[in-house]
XYZ file of C-alpha atoms in Angstrom:
750
model
C 33.615 -26.123 16.957
C 31.584 -26.679 20.134
C 29.302 -23.742 19.305
C 28.599 -25.255 15.888
C 27.676 -28.587 17.483
C 25.394 -26.829 19.981
C 23.728 -24.860 17.199
C 23.051 -27.986 15.153
C 21.735 -29.794 18.224
C 19.497 -26.819 18.975
C 18.103 -27.005 15.437
C 17.386 -30.721 15.763
C 15.632 -30.263 19.111
C 13.313 -27.530 17.945
C 12.582 -29.047 14.536
C 10.962 -27.237 11.680
C 10.161 -23.526 11.943
C 7.290 -21.783 10.268
C 7.441 -21.372 6.494
C 7.708 -17.732 5.601
C 5.318 -16.013 3.285
C 6.429 -14.075 0.239
C 5.408 -10.693 1.685
C 7.850 -8.581 3.678
C 6.793 -6.102 6.360
C 7.814 -2.654 4.991
C 9.003 -1.614 8.452
C 11.630 -4.391 8.268
C 12.739 -3.640 4.697
C 15.207 -1.118 3.249
C 14.918 -0.799 -0.564
C 18.281 0.853 -1.189
C 17.922 1.751 -4.890
C 14.481 3.308 -4.309
C 15.560 5.261 -1.212
C 18.692 6.636 -2.936
C 16.486 7.954 -5.789
C 19.020 7.120 -8.504
C 18.249 8.557 -11.943
C 19.657 10.150 -15.059
C 21.008 13.030 -12.960
C 23.217 10.661 -10.926
C 26.773 10.953 -12.271
C 28.346 7.641 -13.293
C 25.064 5.696 -13.011
C 22.319 5.130 -15.596
C 19.206 2.970 -15.768
C 19.436 -0.174 -17.944
C 17.386 -3.387 -18.420
C 17.772 -5.778 -15.496
C 17.403 -9.497 -14.878
C 13.632 -8.912 -14.791
C 11.281 -6.006 -15.486
C 9.692 -5.846 -12.013
C 12.137 -3.274 -10.596
C 14.705 -0.775 -11.859
C 18.302 -1.798 -12.583
C 21.287 0.562 -12.787
C 24.652 0.341 -14.534
C 27.554 1.549 -12.381
C 29.973 2.871 -15.000
C 33.765 3.026 -15.027
C 33.783 6.754 -14.191
C 34.192 8.819 -10.999
C 30.956 8.913 -8.992
C 29.564 9.480 -5.500
C 26.585 7.210 -4.827
C 26.057 8.062 -1.182
C 22.895 8.273 0.931
C 22.031 11.690 2.318
C 22.483 12.179 6.058
C 18.709 11.939 6.672
C 18.281 8.854 4.448
C 21.292 7.102 5.991
C 19.954 7.737 9.503
C 16.585 6.214 8.463
C 18.508 3.102 7.356
C 20.517 2.925 10.586
C 17.474 3.391 12.847
C 16.264 0.046 11.496
C 19.714 -1.611 11.666
C 21.105 -0.145 14.895
C 21.736 -2.807 17.596
C 19.878 -5.453 15.547
C 21.553 -8.860 15.482
C 19.580 -10.379 12.601
C 19.515 -8.896 9.110
C 20.084 -9.962 5.508
C 21.815 -8.214 2.586
C 20.175 -8.996 -0.781
C 21.354 -7.931 -4.247
C 20.933 -9.069 -7.848
C 24.043 -8.120 -9.845
C 26.022 -8.563 -13.034
C 29.661 -7.633 -12.323
C 32.143 -6.804 -15.069
C 34.763 -9.483 -15.730
C 37.840 -9.171 -13.426
C 36.435 -6.109 -11.591
C 37.175 -5.819 -7.869
C 34.582 -3.534 -6.299
C 32.502 -2.804 -3.220
C 28.803 -3.713 -3.322
C 27.856 -1.615 -0.294
C 29.734 0.149 2.497
C 28.513 1.310 5.916
C 31.347 3.375 7.322
C 32.228 5.511 10.354
C 35.919 5.993 11.203
C 37.165 2.425 11.871
C 33.649 0.972 12.317
C 32.382 -0.529 9.067
C 30.255 -3.107 7.334
C 31.674 -3.619 3.845
C 30.619 -6.266 1.296
C 32.869 -6.558 -1.747
C 33.546 -8.891 -4.678
C 37.124 -9.383 -5.908
C 37.504 -10.403 -9.541
C 41.291 -10.442 -9.092
C 41.204 -13.218 -6.482
C 37.701 -14.626 -7.179
C 36.449 -13.937 -3.641
C 33.463 -12.410 -1.857
C 34.507 -10.613 1.355
C 32.641 -9.257 4.366
C 34.514 -6.738 6.535
C 32.984 -5.918 9.912
C 33.775 -4.966 13.514
C 32.895 -7.418 16.277
C 31.286 -6.732 19.635
C 34.793 -6.689 21.140
C 35.605 -3.740 18.782
C 38.089 -5.725 16.701
C 38.053 -5.717 12.868
C 37.269 -9.015 11.141
C 37.133 -10.161 7.534
C 35.331 -13.264 6.279
C 36.516 -14.480 2.857
C 34.243 -16.645 0.681
C 36.019 -18.047 -2.416
C 33.553 -17.569 -5.305
C 33.561 -15.999 -8.792
C 30.980 -13.199 -9.057
C 32.894 -10.989 -11.494
C 32.129 -13.104 -14.580
C 29.791 -10.708 -16.457
C 26.807 -12.962 -15.632
C 23.686 -12.368 -13.540
C 23.783 -13.629 -9.947
C 21.467 -13.374 -6.926
C 23.467 -12.834 -3.725
C 22.152 -13.104 -0.181
C 24.213 -12.764 3.014
C 22.200 -13.537 6.177
C 23.699 -12.438 9.523
C 22.175 -13.868 12.703
C 24.268 -13.052 15.789
C 27.454 -15.096 15.151
C 25.939 -17.113 12.296
C 26.646 -16.235 8.613
C 24.937 -17.883 5.619
C 25.887 -16.976 2.030
C 23.461 -17.916 -0.747
C 24.281 -17.353 -4.416
C 21.630 -18.066 -7.036
C 19.454 -19.626 -4.284
C 22.155 -22.181 -3.391
C 23.662 -22.176 0.090
C 27.373 -21.769 -0.657
C 28.835 -21.130 2.816
C 27.612 -21.349 6.414
C 29.906 -20.227 9.224
C 29.974 -19.404 12.938
C 32.069 -16.259 13.524
C 32.658 -13.703 16.252
C 29.400 -11.775 16.735
C 29.310 -8.582 14.610
C 28.438 -5.256 16.247
C 25.672 -3.033 14.830
C 26.163 -0.188 17.295
C 26.210 2.359 14.469
C 27.046 5.865 15.805
C 25.548 9.088 14.476
C 27.387 10.341 11.407
C 27.800 6.869 9.887
C 27.773 7.012 6.064
C 26.164 4.650 3.540
C 27.757 4.092 0.115
C 26.535 1.928 -2.764
C 28.920 0.505 -5.356
C 32.041 2.034 -3.775
C 34.036 2.038 -0.540
C 34.206 5.827 -0.321
C 34.500 8.791 -2.655
C 37.672 7.507 -4.315
C 38.113 3.751 -3.866
C 36.500 0.393 -4.518
C 34.357 1.258 -7.580
C 31.944 -1.563 -8.487
C 31.567 -1.924 -12.273
C 28.454 -3.590 -13.588
C 24.689 -3.681 -12.997
C 22.811 -3.828 -9.670
C 19.114 -4.561 -9.105
C 16.947 -5.318 -6.038
C 19.481 -4.076 -3.443
C 17.747 -4.590 -0.103
C 18.441 -4.866 3.618
C 15.906 -6.987 5.529
C 15.985 -6.650 9.320
C 14.741 -10.146 10.105
C 16.107 -13.701 10.336
C 16.441 -15.868 7.224
C 15.760 -12.906 4.917
C 17.068 -14.870 1.919
C 13.601 -16.459 1.682
C 12.332 -13.118 0.274
C 14.775 -13.606 -2.639
C 14.322 -17.383 -2.915
C 10.845 -18.324 -1.576
C 11.469 -22.051 -2.046
C 14.146 -22.030 0.685
C 12.033 -22.645 3.805
C 13.423 -21.827 7.216
C 14.201 -25.182 8.831
C 15.554 -24.397 12.279
C 16.031 -21.564 14.787
C 18.615 -18.923 13.986
C 21.898 -18.361 15.761
C 20.374 -15.309 17.447
C 17.667 -17.602 18.890
C 20.437 -19.886 20.166
C 22.420 -17.040 21.752
C 19.224 -15.817 23.393
C 18.712 -19.258 24.924
C 22.309 -19.318 26.204
C 21.784 -15.869 27.744
C 18.605 -17.083 29.448
C 20.507 -20.062 30.879
C 23.124 -17.693 32.332
C 20.375 -15.497 33.791
C 18.786 -18.580 35.343
C 22.136 -19.391 36.963
C 22.117 -15.996 38.672
C 18.500 -16.493 39.717
C 19.406 -19.935 41.098
C 22.251 -18.466 43.157
C 20.004 -15.732 44.583
C 17.139 -18.176 45.175
C 19.444 -20.581 47.013
C 20.451 -17.776 49.370
C 16.809 -16.803 49.932
C 15.828 -20.427 50.583
C 18.557 -20.721 53.167
C 17.200 -17.685 55.033
C 13.623 -18.895 54.617
C 14.446 -22.291 56.136
C 15.868 -20.562 59.188
C 12.681 -18.539 59.591
C 10.459 -21.572 58.985
C 12.141 -23.381 61.844
C 10.821 -20.656 64.145
C 7.279 -20.898 62.768
C 6.594 -24.571 63.425
C 4.169 -23.766 66.251
C 2.347 -20.967 64.423
C -1.141 -21.155 62.934
C -1.098 -20.035 59.288
C -4.133 -18.789 57.418
C -4.163 -18.976 53.628
C -4.290 -15.492 52.113
C -4.378 -13.944 48.664
C -2.216 -11.151 47.319
C -3.207 -8.888 44.458
C -1.323 -5.812 43.269
C 0.733 -5.689 46.455
C -2.278 -5.943 48.816
C -2.892 -9.043 50.973
C -6.465 -10.264 51.589
C -7.659 -12.785 54.186
C -9.749 -15.888 53.545
C -13.327 -15.047 52.342
C -12.464 -11.339 52.123
C -14.011 -9.558 49.093
C -12.957 -6.402 47.256
C -13.567 -4.557 44.002
C -10.778 -4.506 41.427
C -11.708 -2.181 38.588
C -14.811 -3.688 36.986
C -14.532 -7.026 38.817
C -15.760 -8.245 42.197
C -13.063 -10.510 43.694
C -13.006 -12.906 46.671
C -10.184 -14.815 48.358
C -11.187 -18.508 48.572
C -8.725 -21.124 49.870
C -5.733 -18.977 48.864
C -7.056 -18.459 45.302
C -8.480 -15.225 43.867
C -11.807 -15.656 42.090
C -13.292 -12.680 40.216
C -16.605 -11.978 38.493
C -17.658 -9.071 36.294
C -19.172 -6.294 38.397
C -22.872 -5.581 37.788
C -23.356 -1.821 37.954
C -26.548 -0.374 39.588
C -28.654 2.203 37.763
C -29.777 4.660 40.489
C -32.179 7.572 40.052
C -30.207 10.799 40.302
C -31.636 13.945 42.032
C -32.435 17.154 40.192
C -29.469 18.919 38.457
C -27.385 15.734 38.433
C -26.829 12.793 36.065
C -24.931 9.513 35.841
C -21.261 9.879 34.818
C -18.001 7.954 35.134
C -15.802 8.839 38.107
C -12.011 8.416 38.076
C -10.894 5.163 39.713
C -14.359 3.581 39.682
C -15.945 1.235 37.180
C -19.631 2.148 37.564
C -21.297 5.466 36.892
C -22.309 7.643 39.826
C -24.576 10.658 40.168
C -22.662 13.834 39.425
C -23.900 17.467 39.409
C -24.365 19.101 36.007
C -24.511 22.554 34.402
C -26.653 23.712 31.490
C -24.831 26.081 29.157
C -25.676 27.187 25.620
C -28.012 24.227 25.097
C -25.479 21.602 26.256
C -24.992 19.649 29.486
C -21.634 19.686 31.290
C -20.557 17.609 34.305
C -18.873 19.011 37.401
C -15.270 20.014 36.567
C -15.808 19.890 32.788
C -14.543 22.895 30.839
C -15.623 24.576 27.584
C -14.300 27.470 25.496
C -16.367 30.267 23.942
C -14.979 32.668 21.352
C -16.307 36.236 21.080
C -17.036 37.942 17.769
C -13.584 39.531 17.980
C -11.945 36.087 18.353
C -11.137 36.372 22.075
C -11.245 32.993 23.881
C -13.174 32.729 27.159
C -12.908 29.547 29.275
C -15.783 28.309 31.471
C -15.831 25.491 34.050
C -18.819 23.723 35.583
C -18.772 24.408 39.373
C -21.658 24.074 41.819
C -24.156 23.582 38.932
C -23.076 26.882 37.300
C -20.672 27.567 34.413
C -18.131 29.955 35.901
C -15.457 32.005 34.167
C -11.882 30.699 34.519
C -9.208 33.353 34.703
C -6.525 33.006 32.033
C -2.981 32.438 33.282
C -1.387 32.888 29.864
C -0.372 30.290 27.283
C 3.131 28.890 26.666
C 4.889 29.767 23.403
C 4.616 27.104 20.692
C 7.557 26.022 18.536
C 5.468 25.067 15.489
C 3.973 27.104 12.602
C 0.403 28.329 12.947
C -0.787 25.855 10.316
C 0.287 23.036 12.681
C -1.449 24.502 15.762
C -4.642 22.839 17.025
C -7.520 24.568 18.847
C -8.921 22.648 21.852
C -12.491 22.668 23.152
C -11.460 22.572 26.824
C -8.595 25.092 26.822
C -7.863 28.523 25.353
C -4.247 27.453 24.803
C -3.452 25.804 21.482
C -1.071 22.844 21.075
C 1.122 21.605 18.223
C 0.214 18.636 16.075
C 1.413 15.393 17.636
C 0.963 16.650 21.193
C 1.089 13.854 23.796
C -2.239 14.164 25.634
C -1.627 10.804 27.347
C 1.301 12.306 29.259
C -1.015 14.781 31.053
C -3.556 12.446 32.612
C -5.751 9.580 31.477
C -8.132 7.063 33.022
C -7.031 3.963 31.102
C -6.788 1.080 33.568
C -5.317 -2.448 33.421
C -5.385 -4.115 29.961
C -6.243 -0.748 28.397
C -3.731 1.604 26.778
C -3.902 5.337 26.135
C -3.737 6.485 22.500
C -3.383 10.062 21.256
C -5.842 11.535 18.770
C -5.523 14.920 17.095
C -7.079 16.892 19.969
C -7.506 14.470 22.882
C -6.552 11.127 24.395
C -8.698 7.956 24.234
C -8.445 4.460 25.717
C -8.115 1.281 23.652
C -8.159 -2.371 24.768
C -5.060 -4.468 24.256
C -5.112 -7.339 21.750
C -7.057 -10.288 23.147
C -9.197 -8.114 25.455
C -12.654 -6.496 25.075
C -14.130 -3.345 26.603
C -16.283 -3.517 29.751
C -17.675 -0.040 29.168
C -18.033 2.301 26.200
C -14.947 4.456 26.884
C -12.614 1.368 26.814
C -11.098 2.395 30.186
C -11.651 -1.111 31.614
C -11.124 -4.285 29.567
C -11.497 -8.004 30.207
C -9.783 -11.025 28.661
C -11.502 -12.675 25.673
C -11.864 -16.426 26.147
C -10.975 -17.499 22.604
C -11.551 -21.143 23.508
C -15.108 -20.685 24.802
C -16.053 -18.364 21.930
C -14.514 -20.483 19.162
C -12.018 -17.790 18.162
C -8.930 -20.008 18.115
C -6.887 -21.981 15.579
C -6.464 -25.272 17.451
C -6.825 -28.145 15.004
C -7.575 -31.830 15.370
C -6.309 -33.826 18.356
C -5.761 -30.713 20.517
C -7.430 -28.957 23.453
C -7.678 -25.155 23.607
C -6.522 -23.511 26.870
C -7.244 -19.829 27.432
C -4.403 -17.501 28.513
C -4.466 -13.725 29.258
C -4.859 -12.028 25.898
C -4.349 -15.220 23.899
C -4.668 -19.024 23.972
C -2.594 -22.181 23.547
C -3.250 -25.619 22.051
C -2.471 -28.692 24.186
C -2.155 -32.165 22.662
C -4.665 -34.741 23.817
C -3.314 -37.740 25.740
C -1.557 -40.178 23.405
C -0.918 -37.649 20.629
C 2.321 -35.941 19.602
C 2.817 -32.295 18.667
C 3.359 -31.217 15.065
C 3.263 -27.426 15.415
C 1.674 -24.771 17.668
C -1.850 -25.667 16.549
C -1.996 -29.389 15.629
C -1.076 -32.878 16.869
C -1.080 -36.350 15.304
C -1.145 -39.975 16.444
C 0.754 -41.503 13.477
C 4.488 -40.933 12.987
C 5.563 -41.792 9.436
C 9.184 -41.134 10.359
C 9.336 -43.748 13.134
C 7.509 -46.372 11.011
C 9.889 -45.668 8.072
C 6.998 -44.817 5.732
C 8.753 -41.816 4.170
C 10.778 -40.899 1.065
C 13.593 -38.955 2.747
C 17.168 -39.269 1.509
C 19.510 -41.381 3.626
C 21.331 -38.152 4.488
C 18.140 -36.334 5.547
C 16.131 -35.953 8.760
C 12.420 -36.842 8.798
C 9.931 -34.579 10.637
C 6.399 -35.845 11.125
C 3.378 -33.653 10.189
C -0.397 -34.089 10.288
C -1.148 -36.542 7.483
C 2.397 -36.554 6.156
C 6.021 -35.654 6.847
C 8.825 -33.248 5.856
C 12.389 -34.103 4.885
C 15.335 -31.843 5.749
C 18.936 -32.551 4.805
C 21.297 -33.303 7.684
C 24.013 -30.791 8.629
C 26.732 -31.127 6.042
C 24.296 -31.831 3.195
C 22.124 -29.622 0.954
C 19.032 -30.317 -1.125
C 15.251 -30.605 -0.852
C 15.304 -33.481 1.655
C 14.360 -36.251 -0.766
C 17.697 -35.683 -2.497
C 20.673 -34.456 -0.440
C 24.173 -33.708 -1.665
C 27.285 -33.396 0.425
C 28.310 -29.893 1.563
C 31.798 -28.848 2.630
C 31.664 -25.825 4.934
C 35.026 -24.407 3.819
C 34.527 -25.411 0.186
C 36.786 -27.607 -1.919
C 39.523 -25.493 -3.433
C 41.645 -25.888 -6.534
C 39.033 -27.912 -8.402
C 38.255 -30.404 -5.606
C 34.838 -32.067 -5.305
C 32.765 -32.478 -2.139
C 31.893 -36.204 -1.862
C 30.670 -36.380 1.783
C 29.976 -33.978 4.656
C 33.167 -31.878 4.896
C 35.112 -34.438 2.842
C 36.793 -33.263 -0.383
C 38.173 -35.393 -3.219
C 41.251 -33.493 -4.370
C 42.582 -33.314 -7.953
C 46.059 -34.428 -8.865
C 48.683 -32.204 -7.248
C 46.691 -31.017 -4.188
C 45.944 -32.365 -0.713
C 44.464 -31.246 2.624
C 40.912 -31.182 4.105
C 39.848 -28.528 1.562
C 42.435 -29.359 -1.133
C 44.167 -26.163 -0.037
C 47.730 -27.582 0.095
C 49.850 -27.864 -3.028
C 51.939 -31.041 -3.242
C 55.563 -30.073 -3.847
C 56.479 -32.745 -6.368
C 60.043 -31.464 -6.491
C 60.891 -31.691 -2.765
C 58.906 -34.898 -2.195
C 60.898 -36.764 -4.869
C 57.923 -37.567 -7.090
C 59.719 -36.439 -10.269
C 63.203 -36.635 -11.723
C 64.277 -33.873 -14.139
C 67.160 -34.026 -16.569
C 70.539 -33.630 -14.896
C 70.904 -30.274 -16.703
C 67.523 -28.931 -15.492
C 65.968 -27.658 -12.262
C 62.593 -28.830 -10.947
C 60.202 -25.882 -10.472
C 57.104 -26.514 -8.324
C 53.820 -24.945 -9.485
C 50.326 -24.954 -7.912
C 49.020 -28.451 -8.624
C 51.918 -29.366 -10.882
C 55.605 -28.739 -11.715
C 57.947 -28.338 -14.665
C 61.605 -28.880 -15.430
C 63.515 -25.728 -16.430
C 66.907 -25.851 -18.145
C 69.823 -24.347 -16.277
C 71.812 -21.436 -17.686
C 73.762 -22.515 -20.750
C 71.196 -25.116 -21.799
C 67.973 -24.954 -23.757
C 65.023 -27.327 -23.893
C 64.791 -30.026 -26.548
C 61.840 -28.476 -28.390
C 59.139 -30.373 -26.560
C 57.770 -27.067 -25.166
C 55.486 -25.083 -27.454
C 55.683 -21.266 -27.737
C 52.666 -20.958 -25.447
C 54.631 -22.445 -22.582
C 52.971 -25.872 -22.641
C 54.320 -29.364 -23.301
C 52.745 -32.787 -23.538
C 54.265 -35.757 -21.764
C 52.540 -39.090 -21.239
C 49.204 -37.565 -22.144
C 49.402 -34.697 -19.573
C 49.597 -31.003 -20.471
C 52.187 -29.301 -18.272
C 52.270 -25.489 -18.023
C 54.739 -22.881 -16.895
C 54.358 -19.136 -16.380
C 54.667 -17.200 -19.617
C 57.661 -14.894 -20.010
C 56.589 -11.237 -19.905
C 58.047 -9.430 -22.924
C 57.202 -5.783 -22.229
C 58.472 -4.846 -25.719
C 55.701 -6.938 -27.292
C 52.738 -4.591 -28.069
C 50.247 -7.482 -27.694
C 51.405 -8.554 -24.212
C 48.531 -9.446 -21.827
C 48.587 -6.636 -19.241
C 46.485 -8.625 -16.760
C 49.078 -11.442 -16.665
C 51.992 -8.992 -16.942
C 50.935 -5.886 -14.969
C 54.546 -4.753 -14.689
C 54.388 -3.988 -18.443
C 51.466 -1.543 -18.077
C 52.772 2.047 -18.548
C 49.380 3.823 -18.546
C 48.781 6.530 -15.939
C 45.159 5.345 -15.706
C 46.437 1.993 -14.423
C 48.126 3.585 -11.418
C 46.496 3.398 -7.975
C 46.359 5.903 -5.135
C 47.270 4.647 -1.652
C 44.592 4.828 1.046
C 46.430 7.778 2.588
C 45.882 9.758 -0.628
C 49.601 10.555 -1.004
C 51.407 7.562 -2.587
C 50.974 6.325 -6.185
C 51.512 2.673 -7.143
C 52.025 1.184 -10.583
C 49.964 -1.730 -11.868
C 51.288 -4.929 -10.283
C 52.682 -3.248 -7.131
C 51.739 -4.693 -3.713
C 51.822 -3.265 -0.169
C 50.510 -3.973 3.346
C 47.898 -1.703 4.962
C 46.038 -2.322 8.274
C 46.837 -6.063 8.349
C 45.747 -6.455 4.722
C 47.736 -7.332 1.602
C 46.854 -4.835 -1.148
C 47.593 -4.971 -4.871
C 47.216 -2.460 -7.695
C 45.975 -3.933 -10.969
C 44.942 -1.758 -13.915
C 43.826 1.139 -11.712
C 41.920 -0.958 -9.158
C 43.031 -1.584 -5.568
C 42.176 -4.984 -4.117
C 42.957 -5.851 -0.473
C 42.606 -9.132 1.408
C 43.530 -10.222 4.959
C 47.103 -11.207 5.666
C 47.198 -14.964 6.282
C 47.776 -15.941 9.905
C 48.907 -19.384 11.071
C 46.264 -21.459 12.849
C 46.377 -20.932 16.616
C 46.083 -24.438 18.044
C 45.730 -23.485 21.692
C 43.029 -23.012 24.306
C 43.761 -19.353 25.119
C 45.055 -16.652 22.767
C 45.500 -12.875 22.674
C 45.861 -10.362 19.842
C 48.615 -7.926 20.946
C 48.224 -4.263 20.095
C 49.726 -3.210 16.716
C 50.018 -6.855 15.604
C 47.952 -8.700 13.003
C 47.980 -12.312 14.218
C 46.984 -13.784 17.610
C 49.430 -15.512 19.972
C 48.923 -18.334 22.436
C 49.037 -17.570 26.183
C 48.948 -19.886 29.180
C 47.169 -17.504 31.563
C 43.424 -17.645 30.816
C 42.862 -14.286 32.525
C 45.092 -12.560 29.937
C 43.314 -14.146 26.960
C 40.786 -12.235 24.886
C 39.869 -15.320 22.794
C 38.954 -18.684 24.291
C 38.262 -21.986 22.582
C 35.222 -22.698 24.743
C 34.814 -26.204 26.129
C 31.277 -26.618 27.503
C 32.374 -29.653 29.525
C 34.593 -27.422 31.716
C 32.620 -25.524 34.354
C 33.441 -23.340 37.351
C 32.234 -23.403 40.975
C 31.678 -19.854 42.234
C 31.941 -18.548 45.805
C 28.305 -19.578 46.472
C 28.976 -23.141 45.217
C 26.880 -22.495 42.095
C 28.049 -24.242 38.904
C 28.846 -21.748 36.138
C 29.157 -22.609 32.427
C 32.233 -21.484 30.527
C 31.686 -18.010 29.080
C 29.266 -16.925 31.821
C 29.949 -13.895 34.027
C 28.595 -12.679 37.385
C 29.090 -10.054 40.098
C 31.069 -11.616 42.937
C 28.950 -12.198 46.037
C 29.397 -9.503 48.682
C 30.812 -6.960 46.203
C 29.339 -4.437 43.788
C 32.162 -3.812 41.332
C 34.019 -7.146 41.035
C 33.093 -8.954 37.810
C 34.022 -12.633 37.484
C 34.031 -14.855 34.393
C 34.338 -18.606 33.880
C 36.999 -19.448 31.281
C 37.146 -23.217 30.658
C 37.176 -24.096 34.359
C 39.237 -21.074 35.443
C 37.654 -18.164 37.348
C 39.006 -14.724 36.399
C 37.861 -11.688 38.408
C 38.570 -7.995 37.926
C 37.392 -4.736 39.488
C 35.550 -2.210 37.297
C 37.156 1.243 38.008
C 34.177 3.119 36.559
C 31.869 1.237 38.908
C 34.028 2.295 41.870
C 33.781 5.953 40.825
C 29.977 5.730 40.695
C 29.724 4.391 44.266
C-alpha cells in the first residue's frame, strides 16, 4: 500500500510527461506475426480478414499446431527483452466463445512469461517469475472469450502493471517486480502454452512487444502518458539508497579532512587548478588538445588554439602529428606520382598479383619485409584488400581497436577499410579529420528550443532553458506567468487535477478515477465483482446478495436468518441468492417451473439444473460429467494421466479443470496474510507469518520505520549496505530491524 502511495505522490510531483507520437522506433518493436512468417503452409493457422485491413490477421483453428519461433528468431526477440524492466504486450483478438487459451508464452524450464485468457472462468491471467525467482500469477477478471473483437494491452514497468482493453484502463496494480533474465534456449510460442496444451481458438492481429514505457499509446494514441512510470520511481529509490552510501562515505572522509585541516591552520594556501589529473598553479598556462588554457583564481579558462603556418624545408610538408593539434613539418617521399609522409605505407601489386609493401623512411620508399598474414575465418568474397597492408581482413573488422587519434569529444567509427573520427552530438570539428572537437554553444548560435519567458544556458554538448525571475515552469522549454489552475479558470472535473500550460491548462483524473480530465468516473482497482458498480474511488455498490469491498463475499441468507423456508424444506445458499429445497419424501407445490426457476414477490429465484445424462439434449458445458466423448478428455501436464470432462486436480499450486478437451488452471486461493513479516516455506503454496524479520522473505514495508547503521547513518526500510569494516557482511533494513548475513561466495573470492 505504501509503495502505491509513493508512486502516486511521485506522479503528482513530476506532473505531466511528454505526449508520445504515433511512430514507434523499430529497434524497440517486435512485430510477432511478421517475424514468425505465418502463412498457408503453417498447420492449424490460416489468414482471414481482421478488424482492419492495415495488417494481416490469422485464424488459430481447433486443430493440433506448433506456432513456435525458430531459435534464431526467438533469440532476436529476447535480445530486445532481456533484463529490460519496461515493455508492453499488444494484441488485437477475437476469441472463440468459452475458449481457454494462451495468447503468448515465453518459456524456459520453470522461468516463464505466459499471458492467457480463460473463457471458463472469464479471466485474463499473467504468469511470471519475480526477481526473487518465485512464480507469480496475476488474475484480471474480464470476459475476452465472447467471439467479439478486443484490443488488449498489458504494460509492465518494474513492479507496475496496467491492463487496457479496448483503450480503457481496466486494472492497475503494484506487484512484485518481474524478472526478464531470459536464459539462452528460452522458447517463444504464439497461441499455445507448448506443443500440446493451452490452444488459443480465434483470430489474432497486430501482436506486438514494445520495449518502452507506456507502450499502449501505440495502440491507443489518445491515451497520453500523464506521469512517470514505476521503473522511473524505482530508479529514484535506488538513487536515494546510493546517495545514502555516498553520505556515509563522505561523512567518514569529512571527519578525516577536519583532522588534517586542524594541522593546516598556519599554512599558506595557493589556489590551483586540476585538469585530467594534473594540478596547475595560479597563472600557469598549458595546451590541452586544440585549446590554450590558463589557471586564473582557481578557475580554468581556455581559448581555441591558433595554429601557425610555418614554411617547411625541402622534402618536407605540413602534416598532423599524433597527440598534437597543429600541423608540423614532416619529411615526405615521392613514389609513383604520389606524396607520402614519414611512416606512411603503401602496397604495390606486381603483374602476377604478388603484393609488395613499401614504407616512407628517411625521404625514401623502402621495401618492408613480409612476416606472413594470419588465416582469415571468412569466405574470400567477404575479404577486403587494404592500401597500407598486404594482409587482407574480413568485413566488419574493428580498425578502431588497433590505434586511432580521436581525442576528447570525438569518437572512432569503423568504415569498410579504415577508421575515421566523428564528433559527438553537440560538438563541432576543430580540424578536418574530426580528431579534435569543441562544444557548440546552441544559445549563442540560436540553435535551441527555448520558448518565451526562458533563458538559454549552454551545457557541454547540449543546453537547458531556465525560467526568468517571476515565471513558473511548464515543460523543459517554456515558462508562464499566469496559472489558470490556481485562479480556478479551468474546466477540470471535480475529481481531476489541473496542470498549467503556456496559454492554457491540462486536466488529468485523480488516482482512483478515469476519463479525459473534464469528465472523470470512479475506478475501483480490484474491480467490482458479481455485478457491482464502482460509484467512487475504490468504493463498490453491491447488488442484492453480495457484500465486501469488491462485492466478492456472498451473503449466506440461510445462516444469517434472512429467510424462513417451509418446515419440510431445507434452505440452500447460492451465490447472491438462495432457494428452499424439499426434504426427502416431499415435493414442491408446483411453484417451480421445469427450468428450475420460480417467481416469488416479483423476484426470479434460480437453482442448479439437475443433470440428466440420459437426456440426449443435455448441455455438456453445464453438465460436463455427462460428456462421454474421447475428444473431451484432457491429458495431464505430465503426459501420462487422462482426465474426463469435468474432472479437477491440483498441479504446482494451481487448481486445474478439464472441460470439453481444454485444460484451464488458476492459482489456488490463499488467505490474506495480515502481518508485517511473512515467509513462503519450501513445497508449500501459501505464505505464513513469522515474528523474526530476518527470516522473512516478504515484508510489508513501512517507510516511516528506519534503521541507524554502525556509522550512525539513517537507512530507509528496504535498503542494503556492506557493513563498515567488512567486505562480505551484507546488512538490510527491515522496518526498523537490521539483519546482517555473511556471503559465503564472497569469502571464497577473498
